[in-house]
Structure formats: C-alpha cells, structure tokens
Short mmCIF file of C-alpha atoms and ligand atoms in Angstrom, two decimals:
data_model
loop_
_atom_site.label_atom_id
_atom_site.label_comp_id
_atom_site.label_asym_id
_atom_site.label_seq_id
_atom_site.Cartn_x
_atom_site.Cartn_y
_atom_site.Cartn_z
CA ASP A 1 0.54 25.03 -10.02
CA HIS A 2 1.04 21.95 -12.19
CA ILE A 3 2.97 18.69 -11.83
CA ILE A 4 6.14 17.70 -13.70
CA ILE A 5 6.93 14.02 -14.28
CA CYS A 6 10.50 13.20 -15.33
CA GLY A 7 10.64 9.94 -17.28
CA TYR A 8 7.77 8.08 -18.93
CA GLY A 9 8.89 4.54 -18.09
CA ARG A 10 6.70 2.04 -16.22
CA ASN A 11 6.82 4.05 -13.02
CA GLY A 12 6.17 7.48 -14.51
CA LYS A 13 3.47 6.13 -16.80
CA GLN A 14 1.51 4.67 -13.90
CA ALA A 15 1.80 7.91 -11.91
CA ALA A 16 0.58 9.83 -14.98
CA LYS A 17 -2.36 7.46 -15.45
CA LYS A 18 -3.49 8.01 -11.85
CA LEU A 19 -3.07 11.78 -12.05
CA LEU A 20 -5.06 11.83 -15.29
CA ASN A 21 -7.87 9.95 -13.51
CA TYR A 22 -7.87 12.63 -10.90
CA LYS A 23 -7.91 15.42 -13.52
CA LYS A 24 -4.59 16.89 -12.34
CA SER A 25 -2.62 18.82 -14.97
CA PHE A 26 0.92 17.65 -15.61
CA VAL A 27 3.73 17.74 -18.16
CA ILE A 28 6.17 14.93 -18.87
CA ILE A 29 9.87 15.33 -19.65
CA GLU A 30 11.06 12.36 -21.73
CA GLN A 31 14.26 12.07 -23.74
CA ASP A 32 13.20 9.17 -25.97
CA LYS A 33 11.42 10.61 -29.01
CA ALA A 34 10.01 7.19 -29.96
CA ILE A 35 8.15 7.01 -26.62
CA ILE A 36 6.68 10.49 -27.13
CA ASP A 37 5.61 9.68 -30.71
CA LYS A 38 3.91 6.51 -29.50
CA HIS A 39 1.76 8.42 -26.98
CA GLN A 40 1.29 11.60 -29.02
CA THR A 41 -2.39 10.91 -29.67
CA GLU A 42 -3.17 10.75 -25.97
CA ASP A 43 -4.16 13.85 -24.07
CA ILE A 44 -0.71 14.27 -22.51
CA LEU A 45 1.76 17.14 -22.69
CA PHE A 46 5.37 16.13 -23.44
CA VAL A 47 8.64 18.05 -23.42
CA LEU A 48 11.39 16.29 -25.40
CA GLY A 49 14.80 16.26 -23.77
CA ASN A 50 16.99 15.34 -20.82
CA ALA A 51 15.55 16.25 -17.42
CA ASN A 52 19.14 16.64 -16.23
CA GLU A 53 19.38 19.97 -18.03
CA ASP A 54 18.12 23.04 -16.19
CA GLU A 55 16.72 24.54 -19.43
CA LEU A 56 14.44 21.55 -19.84
CA LEU A 57 13.18 21.82 -16.24
CA LEU A 58 12.50 25.51 -16.81
CA GLU A 59 10.76 24.77 -20.11
CA ALA A 60 8.47 22.40 -18.15
CA GLY A 61 7.80 25.27 -15.72
CA VAL A 62 9.66 24.01 -12.65
CA ASP A 63 9.78 27.55 -11.21
CA ARG A 64 5.98 27.72 -10.92
CA ALA A 65 5.10 24.00 -10.53
CA SER A 66 3.61 22.59 -7.31
CA THR A 67 5.17 19.13 -7.57
CA LEU A 68 7.91 17.28 -9.41
CA ILE A 69 7.99 13.49 -9.72
CA SER A 70 11.41 12.16 -10.73
CA ALA A 71 10.82 8.66 -12.09
CA LEU A 72 14.01 8.06 -14.07
CA PRO A 73 15.51 4.55 -14.13
CA SER A 74 18.90 5.60 -12.74
CA ASP A 75 19.28 6.78 -9.14
CA ALA A 76 22.15 9.09 -10.19
CA ASP A 77 19.88 10.80 -12.73
CA ASN A 78 17.09 11.20 -10.16
CA LEU A 79 19.58 12.70 -7.71
CA PHE A 80 20.71 15.21 -10.32
CA VAL A 81 17.12 16.20 -11.13
CA VAL A 82 16.12 16.50 -7.46
CA LEU A 83 19.10 18.72 -6.64
CA SER A 84 18.56 20.93 -9.72
CA ALA A 85 14.82 21.31 -9.15
CA ARG A 86 15.31 22.14 -5.46
CA GLN A 87 17.85 24.84 -6.38
CA ILE A 88 15.36 26.50 -8.71
CA ASN A 89 12.21 26.18 -6.58
CA LYS A 90 12.36 26.05 -2.78
CA ASN A 91 8.62 25.44 -2.39
CA LEU A 92 8.32 22.54 -4.80
CA THR A 93 7.12 19.17 -3.47
CA ILE A 94 9.63 16.67 -4.86
CA ILE A 95 8.89 12.95 -5.04
CA SER A 96 11.64 10.67 -6.33
CA ARG A 97 11.94 7.05 -7.31
CA ALA A 98 14.98 5.06 -6.14
CA SER A 99 16.23 1.58 -6.94
CA GLU A 100 18.87 1.15 -4.24
CA GLU A 101 18.20 1.45 -0.50
CA THR A 102 21.44 3.45 -0.19
CA SER A 103 20.04 6.17 -2.46
CA TYR A 104 17.19 6.97 -0.07
CA LYS A 105 19.23 9.23 2.24
CA LYS A 106 21.09 10.86 -0.64
CA LEU A 107 17.86 11.83 -2.39
CA LYS A 108 16.45 13.22 0.85
CA LEU A 109 19.65 15.25 1.38
CA ALA A 110 19.40 16.56 -2.17
CA GLY A 111 15.95 17.92 -1.38
CA ALA A 112 13.34 15.20 -2.06
CA ASN A 113 10.27 15.33 0.20
CA ASN A 114 9.40 11.69 -0.47
CA VAL A 115 11.46 8.82 -1.85
CA ILE A 116 9.70 5.76 -3.23
CA LEU A 117 11.52 2.42 -3.55
CA PRO A 118 9.32 0.25 -5.80
CA ASP A 119 11.19 -2.97 -5.00
CA ARG A 120 10.90 -2.36 -1.27
CA ILE A 121 7.16 -1.71 -1.52
CA GLY A 122 6.82 -4.76 -3.78
CA GLY A 123 8.76 -6.99 -1.38
CA ASP A 124 6.72 -5.80 1.59
CA HIS A 125 3.56 -6.52 -0.33
CA MET A 126 4.70 -10.07 -1.18
CA ALA A 127 5.51 -10.84 2.45
CA SER A 128 2.21 -9.40 3.65
CA LEU A 129 0.39 -11.59 1.12
CA VAL A 130 1.96 -14.58 2.88
CA VAL A 131 1.33 -13.50 6.46
CA VAL A 132 -2.02 -11.66 6.31
CA PRO A 133 -3.53 -12.42 2.89
CA ASP A 134 -7.13 -11.47 3.71
CA LEU A 135 -6.05 -8.21 5.26
CA ILE A 136 -4.03 -7.29 2.18
CA GLU A 137 -7.00 -8.11 -0.04
CA PHE A 138 -9.19 -5.87 2.13
CA ILE A 139 -6.74 -2.96 2.10
CA ASP A 140 -5.96 -3.30 -1.63
CA ASN A 141 -9.65 -3.05 -2.36
CA LEU A 142 -10.07 0.16 -0.39
CA SER A 143 -10.24 3.00 -2.85
CA ILE A 144 -8.67 6.26 -1.75
CA VAL A 145 -8.33 8.21 -5.00
CA GLY A 146 -10.71 8.62 -7.90
CA GLU A 147 -14.00 9.97 -9.12
CA SER A 148 -16.27 7.42 -7.51
CA ASN A 149 -16.12 4.35 -5.29
CA ILE A 150 -14.04 6.18 -2.70
CA ASN A 151 -13.79 4.49 0.70
CA ILE A 152 -11.57 6.83 2.69
CA GLU A 153 -11.47 10.61 2.89
CA GLU A 154 -9.55 13.13 4.94
CA ILE A 155 -11.60 16.18 5.90
CA HIS A 156 -10.68 19.49 7.52
CA VAL A 157 -12.89 19.82 10.60
CA ASN A 158 -13.48 23.43 9.50
CA LYS A 159 -15.66 21.96 6.76
CA LEU A 160 -17.72 19.92 9.21
CA TYR A 161 -18.83 22.59 11.68
CA ASN A 162 -18.30 26.21 12.67
CA VAL A 163 -15.08 25.82 14.64
CA ARG A 164 -15.11 29.48 15.67
CA ALA A 165 -18.39 29.13 17.56
CA ASN A 166 -17.54 26.22 19.87
CA VAL A 167 -15.22 23.18 19.85
CA LYS A 168 -17.05 19.92 19.19
CA THR A 169 -15.91 16.33 19.75
CA ILE A 170 -16.06 13.41 17.30
CA LYS A 171 -19.12 12.21 19.22
CA ASP A 172 -20.87 15.58 18.79
CA LEU A 173 -20.51 15.35 15.01
CA ASP A 174 -22.46 12.08 14.99
CA LEU A 175 -21.16 11.22 11.50
CA ARG A 176 -22.11 7.56 11.84
CA ASN A 177 -25.80 8.37 12.30
CA LYS A 178 -25.88 11.19 9.77
CA THR A 179 -23.85 9.58 6.96
CA GLY A 180 -23.01 6.00 7.90
CA CYS A 181 -19.27 6.86 7.80
CA SER A 182 -16.89 5.98 10.64
CA VAL A 183 -14.05 8.15 11.90
CA ILE A 184 -10.90 5.96 11.81
CA GLY A 185 -8.22 8.61 12.25
CA PHE A 186 -7.51 12.08 13.53
CA LYS A 187 -4.71 14.48 12.64
CA GLY A 188 -4.21 17.17 15.27
CA SER A 189 -3.35 20.78 14.43
CA ASN A 190 0.27 19.89 15.34
CA GLY A 191 0.34 17.22 12.60
CA ASP A 192 0.29 14.16 14.86
CA TYR A 193 -1.89 11.22 13.90
CA VAL A 194 -4.18 9.24 16.16
CA VAL A 195 -5.44 5.91 14.86
CA ASN A 196 -8.97 4.95 15.95
CA PRO A 197 -9.47 8.13 18.02
CA GLU A 198 -11.69 8.31 21.09
CA ALA A 199 -15.23 9.66 20.69
CA GLU A 200 -14.30 12.43 23.12
CA THR A 201 -11.44 13.74 20.92
CA LYS A 202 -11.77 17.53 20.58
CA LEU A 203 -11.96 18.70 16.96
CA VAL A 204 -9.82 21.81 17.35
CA PRO A 205 -9.49 24.26 14.43
CA ASN A 206 -7.20 23.05 11.61
CA SER A 207 -7.34 19.43 12.69
CA LYS A 208 -8.54 16.73 10.27
CA VAL A 209 -10.56 13.57 10.55
CA ILE A 210 -10.06 10.48 8.40
CA VAL A 211 -13.33 8.70 7.67
CA LEU A 212 -14.11 5.27 6.27
CA GLY A 213 -17.29 4.34 4.46
CA ARG A 214 -18.85 2.52 1.56
CA PRO A 215 -19.05 4.64 -1.62
CA GLU A 216 -22.69 5.56 -1.01
CA GLN A 217 -21.89 6.65 2.54
CA ILE A 218 -18.92 8.76 1.40
CA LYS A 219 -21.18 10.33 -1.24
CA LYS A 220 -23.78 11.18 1.40
CA LEU A 221 -21.06 12.75 3.56
CA ASN A 222 -19.88 14.87 0.61
CA ILE A 223 -23.41 16.06 -0.12
CA ILE A 224 -24.43 16.82 3.48
CA TYR A 225 -21.27 18.82 4.23
CA ASN A 226 -20.93 20.29 0.76
CA LEU A 227 -17.38 18.99 0.34
CA ASP A 228 -15.60 19.60 -2.98
CA ASP B 1 4.87 -25.93 5.31
CA HIS B 2 7.66 -23.44 4.59
CA ILE B 3 8.16 -20.63 2.09
CA ILE B 4 10.50 -20.63 -0.91
CA ILE B 5 11.89 -17.35 -2.24
CA CYS B 6 13.45 -17.47 -5.72
CA GLY B 7 16.01 -14.67 -6.16
CA TYR B 8 17.70 -12.60 -3.48
CA GLY B 9 17.70 -9.26 -5.28
CA ARG B 10 16.16 -6.09 -3.86
CA ASN B 11 12.65 -7.49 -4.07
CA GLY B 12 13.34 -10.93 -2.64
CA LYS B 13 15.57 -9.51 0.08
CA GLN B 14 12.82 -7.19 1.33
CA ALA B 15 10.27 -10.02 1.35
CA ALA B 16 12.76 -12.17 3.31
CA LYS B 17 13.37 -9.38 5.81
CA LYS B 18 9.64 -9.04 6.51
CA LEU B 19 9.13 -12.80 6.79
CA LEU B 20 12.08 -13.01 9.20
CA ASN B 21 10.41 -10.32 11.36
CA TYR B 22 7.34 -12.46 11.47
CA LYS B 23 9.32 -15.58 12.38
CA LYS B 24 8.26 -17.47 9.23
CA SER B 25 10.62 -20.18 8.01
CA PHE B 26 11.85 -19.88 4.43
CA VAL B 27 14.60 -20.98 2.05
CA ILE B 28 16.10 -18.87 -0.72
CA ILE B 29 17.15 -20.13 -4.15
CA GLU B 30 19.91 -17.87 -5.53
CA GLN B 31 22.26 -18.60 -8.42
CA ASP B 32 24.89 -15.97 -7.59
CA LYS B 33 27.40 -17.53 -5.18
CA ALA B 34 28.83 -14.10 -4.29
CA ILE B 35 25.43 -12.99 -2.97
CA ILE B 36 25.09 -16.13 -0.86
CA ASP B 37 28.63 -15.75 0.54
CA LYS B 38 27.90 -12.17 1.47
CA HIS B 39 24.84 -13.12 3.55
CA GLN B 40 26.19 -16.45 4.85
CA THR B 41 26.56 -15.15 8.40
CA GLU B 42 22.90 -14.21 8.65
CA ASP B 43 20.33 -16.68 9.89
CA ILE B 44 19.08 -17.49 6.39
CA LEU B 45 18.93 -20.79 4.50
CA PHE B 46 20.22 -20.66 0.90
CA VAL B 47 20.16 -23.17 -1.94
CA LEU B 48 22.72 -22.37 -4.65
CA GLY B 49 21.51 -22.73 -8.22
CA ASN B 50 19.05 -21.77 -10.92
CA ALA B 51 15.39 -21.76 -9.84
CA ASN B 52 14.51 -22.63 -13.43
CA GLU B 53 15.64 -26.20 -12.81
CA ASP B 54 13.10 -28.60 -11.31
CA GLU B 55 15.80 -30.31 -9.24
CA LEU B 56 16.59 -27.06 -7.48
CA LEU B 57 12.90 -26.44 -6.71
CA LEU B 58 12.65 -29.97 -5.31
CA GLU B 59 15.82 -29.49 -3.28
CA ALA B 60 14.14 -26.42 -1.74
CA GLY B 61 11.12 -28.63 -0.91
CA VAL B 62 8.59 -27.24 -3.38
CA ASP B 63 6.48 -30.41 -3.07
CA ARG B 64 5.76 -29.77 0.64
CA ALA B 65 6.05 -25.95 0.77
CA SER B 66 3.03 -23.74 1.52
CA THR B 67 4.15 -20.74 -0.56
CA LEU B 68 6.59 -19.84 -3.32
CA ILE B 69 7.65 -16.26 -4.00
CA SER B 70 9.25 -15.83 -7.43
CA ALA B 71 11.21 -12.58 -7.28
CA LEU B 72 13.59 -12.99 -10.22
CA PRO B 73 14.49 -9.91 -12.28
CA SER B 74 13.28 -11.36 -15.60
CA ASP B 75 9.58 -11.93 -16.27
CA ALA B 76 10.44 -14.90 -18.52
CA ASP B 77 12.34 -16.55 -15.66
CA ASN B 78 9.48 -15.93 -13.23
CA LEU B 79 7.03 -17.44 -15.73
CA PHE B 80 9.19 -20.54 -16.02
CA VAL B 81 9.43 -20.92 -12.23
CA VAL B 82 5.68 -20.37 -11.72
CA LEU B 83 4.74 -22.96 -14.33
CA SER B 84 7.24 -25.53 -13.01
CA ALA B 85 6.23 -25.05 -9.37
CA ARG B 86 2.52 -25.27 -10.22
CA GLN B 87 3.13 -28.57 -12.09
CA ILE B 88 4.82 -30.09 -9.06
CA ASN B 89 2.48 -28.78 -6.33
CA LYS B 90 -1.19 -28.00 -7.01
CA ASN B 91 -1.83 -26.59 -3.53
CA LEU B 92 1.09 -24.17 -3.44
CA THR B 93 0.34 -20.45 -3.03
CA ILE B 94 2.45 -18.80 -5.74
CA ILE B 95 3.28 -15.09 -5.65
CA SER B 96 5.28 -13.67 -8.54
CA ARG B 97 7.01 -10.41 -9.31
CA ALA B 98 6.56 -8.91 -12.79
CA SER B 99 8.16 -5.93 -14.50
CA GLU B 100 5.88 -5.56 -17.52
CA GLU B 101 2.11 -5.04 -17.32
CA THR B 102 1.74 -7.56 -20.19
CA SER B 103 3.27 -10.31 -18.04
CA TYR B 104 0.49 -10.10 -15.46
CA LYS B 105 -2.00 -12.26 -17.36
CA LYS B 106 0.67 -14.72 -18.49
CA LEU B 107 1.84 -15.32 -14.94
CA LYS B 108 -1.75 -15.80 -13.78
CA LEU B 109 -2.34 -18.28 -16.59
CA ALA B 110 0.84 -20.14 -15.63
CA GLY B 111 -0.55 -20.62 -12.13
CA ALA B 112 0.38 -17.62 -9.98
CA ASN B 113 -2.15 -16.72 -7.29
CA ASN B 114 -0.85 -13.16 -6.98
CA VAL B 115 1.27 -11.07 -9.31
CA ILE B 116 3.04 -8.00 -7.93
CA LEU B 117 4.22 -5.21 -10.25
CA PRO B 118 6.60 -3.06 -8.16
CA ASP B 119 6.67 -0.19 -10.68
CA ARG B 120 2.88 -0.07 -10.79
CA ILE B 121 2.61 0.02 -7.00
CA GLY B 122 5.39 2.63 -6.90
CA GLY B 123 3.70 4.81 -9.52
CA ASP B 124 0.35 4.59 -7.72
CA HIS B 125 2.05 5.56 -4.52
CA MET B 126 3.70 8.61 -6.13
CA ALA B 127 0.41 9.84 -7.56
CA SER B 128 -1.40 9.32 -4.25
CA LEU B 129 1.30 11.34 -2.50
CA VAL B 130 0.35 14.21 -4.82
CA VAL B 131 -3.42 13.92 -4.53
CA VAL B 132 -4.02 12.79 -0.93
CA PRO B 133 -0.71 13.25 0.91
CA ASP B 134 -2.13 13.18 4.46
CA LEU B 135 -4.16 10.08 3.74
CA ILE B 136 -1.09 8.27 2.39
CA GLU B 137 0.87 9.26 5.47
CA PHE B 138 -1.93 7.88 7.66
CA ILE B 139 -2.18 4.59 5.77
CA ASP B 140 1.60 4.13 5.50
CA ASN B 141 1.86 4.49 9.24
CA LEU B 142 -0.74 1.80 9.91
CA SER B 143 1.09 -1.32 10.93
CA ILE B 144 -0.43 -4.60 9.78
CA VAL B 145 2.40 -7.09 10.25
CA GLY B 146 4.87 -7.50 13.07
CA GLU B 147 5.42 -8.38 16.66
CA SER B 148 4.11 -5.19 18.21
CA ASN B 149 2.56 -1.88 17.23
CA ILE B 150 -0.09 -3.64 15.15
CA ASN B 151 -3.07 -1.47 14.13
CA ILE B 152 -5.19 -3.84 12.06
CA GLU B 153 -6.13 -7.48 12.60
CA GLU B 154 -8.38 -9.95 10.85
CA ILE B 155 -10.13 -12.34 13.21
CA HIS B 156 -12.23 -15.44 12.62
CA VAL B 157 -15.53 -14.83 14.40
CA ASN B 158 -15.22 -18.38 15.72
CA LYS B 159 -12.53 -17.00 18.03
CA LEU B 160 -14.77 -14.21 19.32
CA TYR B 161 -17.79 -16.17 20.47
CA ASN B 162 -19.40 -19.59 20.44
CA VAL B 163 -20.88 -19.51 16.93
CA ARG B 164 -22.59 -22.85 17.43
CA ALA B 165 -24.73 -21.58 20.30
CA ASN B 166 -26.33 -18.54 18.64
CA VAL B 167 -25.47 -16.06 15.87
CA LYS B 168 -24.41 -12.67 17.19
CA THR B 169 -24.14 -9.33 15.41
CA ILE B 170 -21.22 -6.88 15.40
CA LYS B 171 -23.19 -4.79 17.92
CA ASP B 172 -23.62 -7.79 20.25
CA LEU B 173 -19.82 -8.27 20.39
CA ASP B 174 -19.41 -4.74 21.74
CA LEU B 175 -15.70 -4.75 20.86
CA ARG B 176 -15.43 -0.98 21.11
CA ASN B 177 -16.44 -0.96 24.77
CA LYS B 178 -14.54 -4.11 25.70
CA THR B 179 -11.26 -3.42 23.88
CA GLY B 180 -11.41 0.05 22.31
CA CYS B 181 -11.02 -1.52 18.83
CA SER B 182 -13.38 -0.64 15.95
CA VAL B 183 -14.70 -3.10 13.37
CA ILE B 184 -13.84 -1.60 9.95
CA GLY B 185 -14.50 -4.59 7.72
CA PHE B 186 -16.34 -7.87 7.41
CA LYS B 187 -15.61 -10.89 5.22
CA GLY B 188 -18.63 -13.14 4.79
CA SER B 189 -18.38 -16.92 4.67
CA ASN B 190 -18.73 -16.58 0.87
CA GLY B 191 -15.54 -14.50 0.77
CA ASP B 192 -17.14 -11.15 -0.04
CA TYR B 193 -15.88 -8.06 1.74
CA VAL B 194 -17.97 -5.33 3.30
CA VAL B 195 -16.19 -2.08 4.16
CA ASN B 196 -17.47 -0.29 7.28
CA PRO B 197 -20.14 -2.91 7.99
CA GLU B 198 -23.44 -2.15 9.74
CA ALA B 199 -23.71 -2.84 13.48
CA GLU B 200 -26.52 -5.29 12.67
CA THR B 201 -24.29 -7.48 10.45
CA LYS B 202 -24.71 -11.14 11.45
CA LEU B 203 -21.44 -12.83 12.37
CA VAL B 204 -22.18 -16.19 10.74
CA PRO B 205 -19.76 -19.11 11.26
CA ASN B 206 -16.51 -18.86 9.23
CA SER B 207 -16.88 -15.15 8.61
CA LYS B 208 -14.17 -12.73 9.68
CA VAL B 209 -14.04 -9.23 11.08
CA ILE B 210 -11.30 -6.69 10.38
CA VAL B 211 -10.61 -4.48 13.36
CA LEU B 212 -8.67 -1.25 13.75
CA GLY B 213 -7.10 -0.02 16.95
CA ARG B 214 -4.09 1.55 18.56
CA PRO B 215 -1.41 -0.99 19.59
CA GLU B 216 -2.57 -1.10 23.22
CA GLN B 217 -6.16 -1.70 22.10
CA ILE B 218 -5.12 -4.49 19.73
CA LYS B 219 -3.10 -6.02 22.59
CA LYS B 220 -6.14 -5.90 24.88
CA LEU B 221 -8.22 -7.59 22.16
CA ASN B 222 -5.63 -10.37 21.81
CA ILE B 223 -5.54 -10.95 25.56
CA ILE B 224 -9.30 -10.89 26.16
CA TYR B 225 -10.08 -13.31 23.32
CA ASN B 226 -6.91 -15.37 23.74
CA LEU B 227 -5.86 -14.86 20.11
CA ASP B 228 -2.56 -16.34 18.91
CA1 CA C 301 -14.51 14.42 -1.59
CA1 CA C 302 -2.83 -11.30 16.78
#
C-alpha cells in the first residue's frame, strides 16, 4: 500500500518532498547512481535501475503498491512505464507527467488515471497572475496538505453525524457556529460536485463536504468530530 | 498597457491562450521564424528576434507595457530578459519562468515580481492527487478566469456599497441572501489576507472581498452590483 515514484528529477523530487511531509511511504526508481548517492543520507528508499524494465517495477513492489507516479523527463519513457505498470496491477492509481499536449491522450489510453503537464499548469498560472493577481495570491496561500496550517478539508458526512439515524442538511450540522468553518463544497454519493451548496442540501450517506477555515477553526473541527 | 510574452514554447503558448480567452492584448517575442510562420494565421502579434536584445524589447513596447512574461526555456536567458526589462521600465509587472529552484532568488533579485517553477507546481500537484484526490478535483474544477462559468471573484468593497457614507460589515452586505454567493476571503487595506473571515469584519475603504458561488450566483452578483 505504498507509492512508487519513477524518476528523481525536479518533478519527482518535489512530489517526494510533499509526500514525505505527509508521512506517506514511498520508494523511488532512479537510473542515475550519482543522484542516488547524493541523496543517500536522506530518509528515502531508492531502487537503482531503469523503470522501463518490469523487473525493476516488481522490485519496487508495483504489484502491491497503491499509487505510481511516473515523473520521467521523456514522454515515451512515461508511456512505457504507465503501460507496463497497468499490465501488472489493475487497481493501481497511476499519475504521469507529460511534456507535450499530444501525449495526454496517449498516456490516458495506456492506463494513467491522471496526467500532469507542468508547462500547461505553469502557463495557466502566469496568465492568472496577470488577470486576477490578488485571487491567485489568495488561492496560493490556501494550504490543503500538511501537518498544520490547513485551510481546506474534505470530510465524509458519516464522520459528522449518525447517517443511519436520520438525514441531516448542511444547516442542521451548524458547522459555522460550532467550529467557525464554512462549507464551500459538496460531493454527492454519485460523485458530482456542487460548489457553494445550499444550506438545505441533504447530507446523504457516503457524500462529502468540503470545508474552509482558518487553521485554528480546522483544528477545532478535527477535535470536535474526532477526525483523523 | 499591453502584455509582452518572451518565448512561444509550451509555457508561453499556454499563457497566451489564456490571455486570449480573457481578451487581453499581448505581443510575443520569438526568435524561431518557423514557429511564427506556423501560427501566422492566428490572431496573434509576433516580433521576430531574440528577447535578450534591448532593441527587441523596445520594439515590443516594453517601456509602455503593463506586464512582461519571460517564458524562455533557459533560466540564464530569462534572467537576462528580467534584468533588461526592469532597467527600462520600473513599473512593469515581471513574471518569469524558471527550471531550477536555485534560479528563483536570482530572478527575484533581478527584478521579477513573480517566479513560476512549472516542475515544482507539477510535483506538488502530483503529490496532492495522492493525498487529497477529491479536494484537488474540487479545486481544479473551480473556474477563476474566463468569460463564463466563473466560481470565484475578488471585488473592491468600494463597488459593493458607498464606503464614504458609513463602514459596513460582511454581515451587513448580506451577499448570501441577495446573490447566493459566499464570502470566503478578505484582503484588508494593508494587503493582509484573512481566510474565511468573520461576519463582523469591517469592510474598510480599499479592502476587497473574495466570493465563491456557482456561475449563476456570480452572474447575479455582477448584475446587482454592476460589476465590469
Ligand atoms: Ca484532518
Ligand atoms: Ca466580474
């Protein structure tokens, strides 16, 4: 139930750094021995070799992993890894990097669940900085992952009240009065999202709410409802 | 009062696409004639040449531009462009791309207002997809820039009520009842942000509110308050 990261370049390194912050266990496949030697002292598990070989993927435990992140510099190499990993493990969540727009569909066809184009995200970000600079500053400063200072959380409604007894609405929960947090989103049991849901929205079993708050409010919410 | 984009690679092209959507006027400096020829039919203004030359920057109107986006593939080239542009125009907003983490500080020192590292953003995104997948899906689907389907807006309070008459609070505005939109952020006149502000927050002159809503709610807000 671990994560495999293929490639410890700029992209893979940043993903690893974030996962380390979140105390997730992962192993990195990297073919450059010099890179591994350089980071040997850190608390990171490396497998030396080419992620394009099935033996290496198996050595990293691809058959029992939960997630694979393919962050190699070449789109062709990522495609090869995605296809190989999907063949071995049907239940794996596969996230791949891509440089070219045209690789997006190919990687999806090969079995990737998510494809990330760093230059597209970067370009979007630059344009947004021009058009809505304050908004971007606000959103960039929202913290969604980490140990503390979290601003947004997604919560199963099952954790907020006894869904088997009666179905409550967002209003019934009264999160704003109890914790200070605001409900900004709702994900129905069918997977559909509602932004800024109505107070009357019914919190059916297996739905989720997305809440926004200052760190102290999020902390209060976690304590009151005994979340993680 | 236009925007200059240096480099029409993957990064610059995506920024241009977004700016075009938002009907912002821009000019692109690109040194590869083949790239310009390929996009000649599109409604885009190109200047052929090396952005590292002051004459080219001046030809693109750097002295009267509002913003320069330096999206060249090499960090050294971006540094050169940032420094040159800053020398010519002190009031320019300069946004630069960077590949290496170590270039961030250098580009800031040279005069960039914002430095975007695509691989860092991409790596963060990959890790967040592992840790909080539903939250990432929710946030990615929020639309902040465009003609329609907007979910978030930042609004000067001066546009919401007559700030010179009396100072109102967020509660006094009653945006939720009037438009359906929720206030999720506040930017004080000193520039500090408050996430999920209290209903009693005083909307002093020159402060801003950040509101969240579904597209039809945002539309209602724009109509009622006669925004843009
Ligand atoms: Ca939590
Ligand atoms: Ca507007």
